[in-house]
CSV table of C-alpha atoms in Angstrom, one decimal:
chain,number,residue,atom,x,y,z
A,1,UNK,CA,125.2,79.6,60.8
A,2,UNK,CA,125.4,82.0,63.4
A,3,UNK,CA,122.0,84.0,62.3
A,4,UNK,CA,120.6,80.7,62.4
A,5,UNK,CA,122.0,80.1,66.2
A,6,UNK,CA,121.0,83.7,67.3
A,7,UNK,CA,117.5,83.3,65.7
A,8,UNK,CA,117.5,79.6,67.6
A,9,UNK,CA,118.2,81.2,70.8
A,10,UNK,CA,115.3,84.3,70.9
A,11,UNK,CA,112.8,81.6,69.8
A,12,UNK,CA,114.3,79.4,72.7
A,13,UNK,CA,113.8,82.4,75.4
A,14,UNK,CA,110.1,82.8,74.0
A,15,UNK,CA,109.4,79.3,74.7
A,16,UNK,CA,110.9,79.6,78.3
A,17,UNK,CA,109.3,82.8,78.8
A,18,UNK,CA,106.0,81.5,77.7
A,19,UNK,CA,106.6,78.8,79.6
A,20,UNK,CA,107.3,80.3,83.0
A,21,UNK,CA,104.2,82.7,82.5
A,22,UNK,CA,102.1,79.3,82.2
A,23,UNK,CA,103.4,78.3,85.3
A,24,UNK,CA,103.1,81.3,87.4
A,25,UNK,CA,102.6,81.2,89.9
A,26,UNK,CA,104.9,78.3,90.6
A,27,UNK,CA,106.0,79.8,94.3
A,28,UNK,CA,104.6,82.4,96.8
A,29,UNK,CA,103.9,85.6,96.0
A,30,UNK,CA,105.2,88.7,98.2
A,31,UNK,CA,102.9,91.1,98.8
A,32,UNK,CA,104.7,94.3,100.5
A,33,UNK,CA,102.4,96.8,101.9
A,34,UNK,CA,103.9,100.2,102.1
A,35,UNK,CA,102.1,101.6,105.4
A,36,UNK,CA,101.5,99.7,108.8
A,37,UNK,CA,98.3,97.4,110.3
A,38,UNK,CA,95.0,98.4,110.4
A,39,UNK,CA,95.9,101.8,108.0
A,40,UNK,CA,93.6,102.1,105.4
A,41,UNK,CA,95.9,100.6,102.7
A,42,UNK,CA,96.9,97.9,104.9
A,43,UNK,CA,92.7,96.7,105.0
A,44,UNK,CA,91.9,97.1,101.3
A,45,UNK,CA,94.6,95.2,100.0
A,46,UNK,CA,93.9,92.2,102.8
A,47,UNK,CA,90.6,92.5,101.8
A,48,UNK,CA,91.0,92.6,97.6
A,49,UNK,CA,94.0,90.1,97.6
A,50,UNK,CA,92.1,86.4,99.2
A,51,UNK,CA,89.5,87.3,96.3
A,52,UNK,CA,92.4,88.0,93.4
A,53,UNK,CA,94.5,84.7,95.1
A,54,UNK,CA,91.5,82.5,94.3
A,55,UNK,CA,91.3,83.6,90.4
A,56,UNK,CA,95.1,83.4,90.6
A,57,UNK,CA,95.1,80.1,91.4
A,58,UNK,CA,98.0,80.9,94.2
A,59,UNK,CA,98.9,82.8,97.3
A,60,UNK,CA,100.1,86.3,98.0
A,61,UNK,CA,102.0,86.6,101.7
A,62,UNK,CA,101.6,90.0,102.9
A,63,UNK,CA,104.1,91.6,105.0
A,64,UNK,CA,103.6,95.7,106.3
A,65,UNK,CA,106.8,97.2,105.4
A,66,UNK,CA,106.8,101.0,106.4
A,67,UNK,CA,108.9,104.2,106.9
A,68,UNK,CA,110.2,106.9,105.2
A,69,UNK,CA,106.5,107.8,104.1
A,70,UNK,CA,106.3,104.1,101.9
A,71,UNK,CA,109.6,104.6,100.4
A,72,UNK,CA,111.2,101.7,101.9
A,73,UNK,CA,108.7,99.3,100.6
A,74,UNK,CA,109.1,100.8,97.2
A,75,UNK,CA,112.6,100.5,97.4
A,76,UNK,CA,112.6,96.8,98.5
A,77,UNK,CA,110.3,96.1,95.3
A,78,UNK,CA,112.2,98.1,93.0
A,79,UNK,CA,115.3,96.9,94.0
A,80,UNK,CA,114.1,93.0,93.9
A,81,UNK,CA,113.7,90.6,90.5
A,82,UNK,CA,110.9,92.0,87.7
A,83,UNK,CA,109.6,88.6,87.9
A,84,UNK,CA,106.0,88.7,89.5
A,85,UNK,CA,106.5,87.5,92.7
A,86,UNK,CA,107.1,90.7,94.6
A,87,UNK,CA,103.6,93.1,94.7
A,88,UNK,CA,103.9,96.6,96.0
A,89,UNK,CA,100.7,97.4,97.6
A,90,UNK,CA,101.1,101.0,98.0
A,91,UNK,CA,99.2,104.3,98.1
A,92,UNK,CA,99.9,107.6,96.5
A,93,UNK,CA,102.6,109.0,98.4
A,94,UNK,CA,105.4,107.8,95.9
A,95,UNK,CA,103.9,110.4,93.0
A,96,UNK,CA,104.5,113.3,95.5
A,97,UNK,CA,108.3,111.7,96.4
A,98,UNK,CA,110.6,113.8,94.0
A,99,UNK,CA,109.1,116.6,94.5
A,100,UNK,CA,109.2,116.7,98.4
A,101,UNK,CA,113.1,115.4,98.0
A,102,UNK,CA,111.7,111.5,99.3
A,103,UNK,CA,113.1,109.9,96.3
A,104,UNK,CA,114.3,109.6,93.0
A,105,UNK,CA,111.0,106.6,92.3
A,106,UNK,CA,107.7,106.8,92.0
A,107,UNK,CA,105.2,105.1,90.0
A,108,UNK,CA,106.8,105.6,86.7
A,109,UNK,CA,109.2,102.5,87.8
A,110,UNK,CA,106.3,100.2,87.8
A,111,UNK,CA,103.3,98.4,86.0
A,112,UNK,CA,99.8,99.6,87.8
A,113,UNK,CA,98.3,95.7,88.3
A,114,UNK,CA,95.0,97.5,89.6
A,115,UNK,CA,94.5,101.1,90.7
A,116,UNK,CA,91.4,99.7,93.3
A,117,UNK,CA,89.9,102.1,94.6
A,118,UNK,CA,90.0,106.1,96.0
A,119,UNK,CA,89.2,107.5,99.1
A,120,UNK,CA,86.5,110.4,99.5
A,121,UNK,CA,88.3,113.3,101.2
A,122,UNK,CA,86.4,115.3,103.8
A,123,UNK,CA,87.0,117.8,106.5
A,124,UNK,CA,85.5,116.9,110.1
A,125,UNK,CA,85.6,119.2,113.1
A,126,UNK,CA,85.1,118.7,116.7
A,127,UNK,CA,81.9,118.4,117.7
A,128,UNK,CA,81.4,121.6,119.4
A,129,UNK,CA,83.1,124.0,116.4
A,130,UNK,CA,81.3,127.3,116.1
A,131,UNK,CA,80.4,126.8,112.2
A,132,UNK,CA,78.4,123.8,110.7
A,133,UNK,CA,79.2,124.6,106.9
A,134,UNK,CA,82.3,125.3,105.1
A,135,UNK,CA,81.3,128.7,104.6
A,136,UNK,CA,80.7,129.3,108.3
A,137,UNK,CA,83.5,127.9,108.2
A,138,UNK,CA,85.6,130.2,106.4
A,139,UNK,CA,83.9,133.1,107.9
A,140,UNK,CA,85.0,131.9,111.5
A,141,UNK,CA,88.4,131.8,110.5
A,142,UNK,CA,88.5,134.8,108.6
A,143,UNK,CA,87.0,136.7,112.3
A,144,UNK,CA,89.6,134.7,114.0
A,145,UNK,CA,93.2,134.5,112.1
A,146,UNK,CA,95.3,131.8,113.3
A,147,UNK,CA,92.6,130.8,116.1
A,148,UNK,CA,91.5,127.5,114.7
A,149,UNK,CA,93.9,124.7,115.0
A,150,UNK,CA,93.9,122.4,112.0
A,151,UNK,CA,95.3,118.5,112.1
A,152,UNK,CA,98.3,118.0,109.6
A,153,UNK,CA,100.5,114.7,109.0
A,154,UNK,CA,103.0,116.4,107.6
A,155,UNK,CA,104.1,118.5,103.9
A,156,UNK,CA,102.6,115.9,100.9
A,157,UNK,CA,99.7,114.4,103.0
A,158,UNK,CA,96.4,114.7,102.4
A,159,UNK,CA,95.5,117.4,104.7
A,160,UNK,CA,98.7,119.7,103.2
A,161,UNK,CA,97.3,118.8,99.8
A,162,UNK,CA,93.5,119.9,101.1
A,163,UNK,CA,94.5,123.1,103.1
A,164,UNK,CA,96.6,123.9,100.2
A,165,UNK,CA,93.2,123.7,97.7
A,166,UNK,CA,91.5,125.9,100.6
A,167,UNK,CA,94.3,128.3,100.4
A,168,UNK,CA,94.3,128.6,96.5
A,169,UNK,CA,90.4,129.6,96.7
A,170,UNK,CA,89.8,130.9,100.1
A,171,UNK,CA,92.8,132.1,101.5
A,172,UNK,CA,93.0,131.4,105.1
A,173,UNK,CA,94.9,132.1,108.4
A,174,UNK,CA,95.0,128.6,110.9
A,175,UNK,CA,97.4,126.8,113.2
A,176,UNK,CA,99.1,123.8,112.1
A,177,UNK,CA,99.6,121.0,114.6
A,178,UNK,CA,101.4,117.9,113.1
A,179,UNK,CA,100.7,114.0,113.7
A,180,UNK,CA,102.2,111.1,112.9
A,181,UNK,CA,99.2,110.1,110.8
A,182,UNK,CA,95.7,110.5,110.4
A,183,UNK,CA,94.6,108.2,113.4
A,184,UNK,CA,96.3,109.8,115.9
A,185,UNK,CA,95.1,113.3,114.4
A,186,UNK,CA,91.1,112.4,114.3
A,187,UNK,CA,92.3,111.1,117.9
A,188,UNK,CA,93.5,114.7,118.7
A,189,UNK,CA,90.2,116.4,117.3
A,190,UNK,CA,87.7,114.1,119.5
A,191,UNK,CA,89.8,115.4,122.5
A,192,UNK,CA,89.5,118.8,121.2
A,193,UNK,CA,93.8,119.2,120.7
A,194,UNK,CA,92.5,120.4,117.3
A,195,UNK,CA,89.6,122.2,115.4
A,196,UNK,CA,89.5,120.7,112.1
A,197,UNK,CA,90.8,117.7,110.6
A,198,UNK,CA,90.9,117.0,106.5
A,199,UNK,CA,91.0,113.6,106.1
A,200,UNK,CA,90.0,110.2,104.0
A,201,UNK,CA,86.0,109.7,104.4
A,202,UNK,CA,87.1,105.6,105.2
A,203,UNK,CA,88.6,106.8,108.6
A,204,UNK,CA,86.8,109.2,109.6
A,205,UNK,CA,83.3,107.8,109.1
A,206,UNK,CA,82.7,105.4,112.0
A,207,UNK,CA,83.5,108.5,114.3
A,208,UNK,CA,81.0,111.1,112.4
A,209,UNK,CA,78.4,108.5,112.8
A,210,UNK,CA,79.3,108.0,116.8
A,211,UNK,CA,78.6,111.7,116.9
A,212,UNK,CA,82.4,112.5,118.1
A,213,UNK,CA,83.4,114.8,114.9
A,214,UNK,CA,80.8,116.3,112.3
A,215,UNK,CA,81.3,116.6,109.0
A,216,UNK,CA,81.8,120.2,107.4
A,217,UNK,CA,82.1,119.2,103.4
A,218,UNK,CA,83.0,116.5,101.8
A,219,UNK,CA,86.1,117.9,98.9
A,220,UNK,CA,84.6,116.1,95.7
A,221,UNK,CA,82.4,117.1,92.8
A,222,UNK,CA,79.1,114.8,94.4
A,223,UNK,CA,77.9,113.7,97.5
A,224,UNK,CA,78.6,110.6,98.7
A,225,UNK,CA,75.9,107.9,99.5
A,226,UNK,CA,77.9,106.8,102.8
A,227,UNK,CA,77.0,110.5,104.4
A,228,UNK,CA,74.0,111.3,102.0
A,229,UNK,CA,73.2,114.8,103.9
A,230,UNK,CA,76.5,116.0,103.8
A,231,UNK,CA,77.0,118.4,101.0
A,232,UNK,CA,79.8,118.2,98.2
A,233,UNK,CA,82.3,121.6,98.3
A,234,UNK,CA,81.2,122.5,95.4
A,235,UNK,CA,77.3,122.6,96.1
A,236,UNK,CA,78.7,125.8,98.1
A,237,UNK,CA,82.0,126.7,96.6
A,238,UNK,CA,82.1,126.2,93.0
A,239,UNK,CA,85.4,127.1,92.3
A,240,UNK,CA,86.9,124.4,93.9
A,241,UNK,CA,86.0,121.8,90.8
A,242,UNK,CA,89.0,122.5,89.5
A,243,UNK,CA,91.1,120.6,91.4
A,244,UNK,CA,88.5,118.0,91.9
A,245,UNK,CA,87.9,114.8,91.9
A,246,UNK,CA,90.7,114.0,94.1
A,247,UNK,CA,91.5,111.9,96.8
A,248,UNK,CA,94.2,109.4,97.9
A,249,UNK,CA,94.4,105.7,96.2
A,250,UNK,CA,95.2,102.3,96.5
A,251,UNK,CA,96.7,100.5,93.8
A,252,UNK,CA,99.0,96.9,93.4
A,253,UNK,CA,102.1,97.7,91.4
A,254,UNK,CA,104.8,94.9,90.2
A,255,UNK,CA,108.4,96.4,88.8
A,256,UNK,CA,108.5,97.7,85.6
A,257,UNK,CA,110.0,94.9,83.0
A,258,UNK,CA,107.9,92.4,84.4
A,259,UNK,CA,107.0,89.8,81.0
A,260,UNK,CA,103.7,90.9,80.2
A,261,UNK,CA,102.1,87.5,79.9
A,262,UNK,CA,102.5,87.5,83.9
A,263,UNK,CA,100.9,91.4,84.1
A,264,UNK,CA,98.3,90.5,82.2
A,265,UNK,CA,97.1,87.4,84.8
A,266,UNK,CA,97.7,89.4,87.6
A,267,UNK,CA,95.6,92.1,86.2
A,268,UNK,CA,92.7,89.6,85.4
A,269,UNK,CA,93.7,88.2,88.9
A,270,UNK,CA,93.3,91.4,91.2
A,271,UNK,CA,90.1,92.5,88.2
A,272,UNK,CA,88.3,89.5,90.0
A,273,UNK,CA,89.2,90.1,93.5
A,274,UNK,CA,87.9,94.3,93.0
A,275,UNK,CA,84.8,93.0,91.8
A,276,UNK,CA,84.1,90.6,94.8
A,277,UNK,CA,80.1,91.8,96.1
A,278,UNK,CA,81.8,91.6,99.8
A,279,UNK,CA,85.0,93.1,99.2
A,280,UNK,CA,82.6,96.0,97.2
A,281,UNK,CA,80.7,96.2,100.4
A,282,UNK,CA,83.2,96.8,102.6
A,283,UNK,CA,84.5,99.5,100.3
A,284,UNK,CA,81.1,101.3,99.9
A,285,UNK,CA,81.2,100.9,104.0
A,286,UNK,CA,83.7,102.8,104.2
A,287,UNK,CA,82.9,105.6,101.8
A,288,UNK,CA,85.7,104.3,99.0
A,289,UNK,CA,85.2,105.0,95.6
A,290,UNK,CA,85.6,102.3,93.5
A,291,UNK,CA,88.0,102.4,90.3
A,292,UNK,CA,89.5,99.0,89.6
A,293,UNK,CA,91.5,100.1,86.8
A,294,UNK,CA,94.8,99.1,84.8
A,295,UNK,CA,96.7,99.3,81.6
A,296,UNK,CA,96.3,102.7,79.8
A,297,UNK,CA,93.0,103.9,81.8
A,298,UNK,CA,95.6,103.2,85.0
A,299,UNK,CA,98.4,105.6,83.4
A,300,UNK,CA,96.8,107.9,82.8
A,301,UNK,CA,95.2,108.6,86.2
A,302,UNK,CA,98.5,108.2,87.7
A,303,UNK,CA,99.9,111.0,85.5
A,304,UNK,CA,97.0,113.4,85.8
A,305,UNK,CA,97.0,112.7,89.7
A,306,UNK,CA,100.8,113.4,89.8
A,307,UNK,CA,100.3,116.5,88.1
A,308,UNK,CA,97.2,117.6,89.9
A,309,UNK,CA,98.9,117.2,93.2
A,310,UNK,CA,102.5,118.0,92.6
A,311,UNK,CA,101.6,121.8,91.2
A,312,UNK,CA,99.0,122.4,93.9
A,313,UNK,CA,101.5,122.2,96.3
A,314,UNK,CA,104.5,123.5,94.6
A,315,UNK,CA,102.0,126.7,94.3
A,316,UNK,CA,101.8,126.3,98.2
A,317,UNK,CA,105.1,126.6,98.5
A,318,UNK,CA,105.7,123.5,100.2
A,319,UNK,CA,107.7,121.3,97.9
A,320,UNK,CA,111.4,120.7,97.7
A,321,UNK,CA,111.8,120.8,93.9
A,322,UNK,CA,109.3,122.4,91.0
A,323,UNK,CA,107.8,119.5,89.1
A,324,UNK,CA,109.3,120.9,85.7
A,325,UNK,CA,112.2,119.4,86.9
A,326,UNK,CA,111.0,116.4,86.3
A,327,UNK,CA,109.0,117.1,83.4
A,328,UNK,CA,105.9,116.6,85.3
A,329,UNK,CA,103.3,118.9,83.2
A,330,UNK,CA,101.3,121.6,84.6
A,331,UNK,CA,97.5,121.2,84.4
C-alpha cells in the first residue's frame, strides 16, 4: 500500500510539473540585468528580450540591478525561487568572481538560456599617439617605459585581461590609470587623460568612426567587417592566437534546478529573439559577434572562457586565489 501511495505521489508531481511548464508563463517574468542603463549588456538584452517575449507568448520586466561588479544581481537570482520567472541577464564577470575574491558563484550555479552574443575586443588610442600599428606600438613603449598611460577599470576587466595578453607576449612598461568603467575611460582618452584604451569594439566604434580615437588592432583571430581596414593582432603578432578568440559576452541565465520543460521554452524563446534580422543588425552595428548558443555548446564555452581568463590573469599576478582551488583546469 504504501509503494503504491509513494509511486501515486511522483506520478502526481509529474503531472503538476508538467502542468505548470504548460502554463508558463502564467505571471511576469523578471529580467535582472547585472550592469546599469545604456551599458552594453543593459542594450542587448533590451534589444533580444521584446523578440524572445513574442515567441514566449509573455513578458519579461527588466530592472538594472548593479554593484559589486554584477554580483548583487547574481545574488538576488540565486538566492530567489528555481522556477523561471527570475532571468539573470548578465555578462562575464561572474566566471572571473572566485578568483578575484568577489564571490563564492558564478555561472556554474545556473542554466545558460542563451549565450547571445560576444564582443570584439580592440585597443584605441588618442588620436594624436605617436604609433599607428601595434608594433609601433610596442616599439614606442619599449623607447619610453612607463610613458604611455593606458585606461584600466579595474583587476578582472577587460582591459586587465588584454594588457595582461600583451604582457605574456610583449612584455611592456605603462601607466595604469583606473575608471569606473569603460565609458568614462574612452571619455578620458578623447580628452587625452590617457594614451591607449583596450576595450569592447560595440563602444568604442561610434567614436573611431567620429575620428576622436583610432584603432591600433583589433585582439581576435580575423578582422572584423564593422572596421574592415583595421587589422587582426595576429596579421602582425602571431603568437597571440593562443589566447584568442576572446572577448566579453552576454548571456540569459535562470537558477540552476529550474524543471527543464521550462529551460527548454525559454531557450527556443530567447533562440527566436537572437535570430531577429533587426536585433542581428544592431549587433553587427556595433561590431558584436554573434553566438546564440545554449545546452552543451553553452557549457562548454563557459568552461573554456573561465579557464582561458582565470590563468591569464593568475599568471599576471593579479588574482586573489589560483584557479586550482577551484578546480578550474589550466589550458
Amino acid at each position: 500500500m504504501m509503494k503504491r501511495t509513494a509511486i501515486a505521489a511522483l506520478l502526481g508531481l509529474g503531472i503538476a510539473g508538467s502542468a505548470m511548464a504548460q502554463s508558463y508563463p502564467s505571471k511576469e517574468i523578471q529580467g535582472v540585468i547585472q550592469w546599469g542603463a545604456g551599458g552594453s549588456t543593459d542594450v542587448v538584452m533590451r534589444a533580444v528580450t521584446p523578440h524572445a517575449e513574442a515567441a514566449l507568448g509573455g513578458k519579461v520586466v527588466m530592472q538594472n540591478v548593479t554593484g559589486g561588479v554584477g554580483a548583487i544581481a547574481l545574488n538576488r537570482v540565486a538566492d530567489g525561487a528555481a522556477d523561471g520567472y527570475t532571468l539573470l541577464m548578465g555578462a562575464e564577470n561572474p566566471l572571473l568572481y572566485k578568483v578575484m575574491g568577489l564571490g563564492q558563484k558564478d555561472y556554474s550555479d545556473f542554466t545558460p538560456i542563451n549565450i547571445i552574443a560576444r564582443g570584439i575586443p580592440i585597443i584605441v588610442a588618442k588620436p594624436d599617439a605617436p604609433f599607428n600599428t601595434f608594433p609601433e606600438m610596442i616599439a614606442y613603449i619599449k623607447a619610453n617605459p612607463r610613458a604611455v598611460k593606458f585606461g584600466s577599470t579595474g583587476p578582472g576587466g577587460l582591459p586587465s585581461v588584454i594588457t595582461a595578453m600583451i604582457n605574456a607576449k610583449q612584455p611592456i612598461q605603462v601607466t595604469a590609470v583606473p575608471y569606473d568603467g569603460d565609458g568614462p575611460a574612452l571619455t578620458a582618452l578623447m580628452g587625452g587623460a590617457i594614451d591607449v584604451m583596450p576595450a569592447v569594439l560595440g563602444a568604442a566604434i561610434e567614436n573611431i568612426r567620429a575620428g576622436r580615437m583610432k584603432p591600433i588592432a583589433i585582439m581576435d583571430v580575423t578582422p572584423n567587417a564593422a572596421l574592415p581596414n583595421v587589422k587582426a593582432i595576429v596579421e602582425t603578432n602571431p603568437e597571440f592566437r593562443q589566447y584568442l578568440p576572446w572577448g566579453p559576452f552576454f548571456g540569459v541565465f535562470v537558477k540552476k534546478g529550474t524543471p527543464a520543460d521550462i529551460v527548454t521554452k525559454l531557450q527556443a524563446a530567447y533562440n527566436t529573439g537572437a535570430k531577429n534580422a533587426d536585433f542581428r543588425k544592431l549587433m553587427d552595428n556595433r561590431g558584436f559577434l554573434m553566438m546564440n548558443i545554449a545546452g552543451k555548446e553553452a557549457d562548454d564555452f563557459l568552461a573554456k572562457w573561465q579557464s582561458t581568463t582565470t590563468w591569464l590573469l593568475q599568471d599576471a599576478g593579479v588574482t586573489k586565489a589560483s584557479p586550482a582551488q577551484f578546480n578550474i583546469p589550466k589550458p
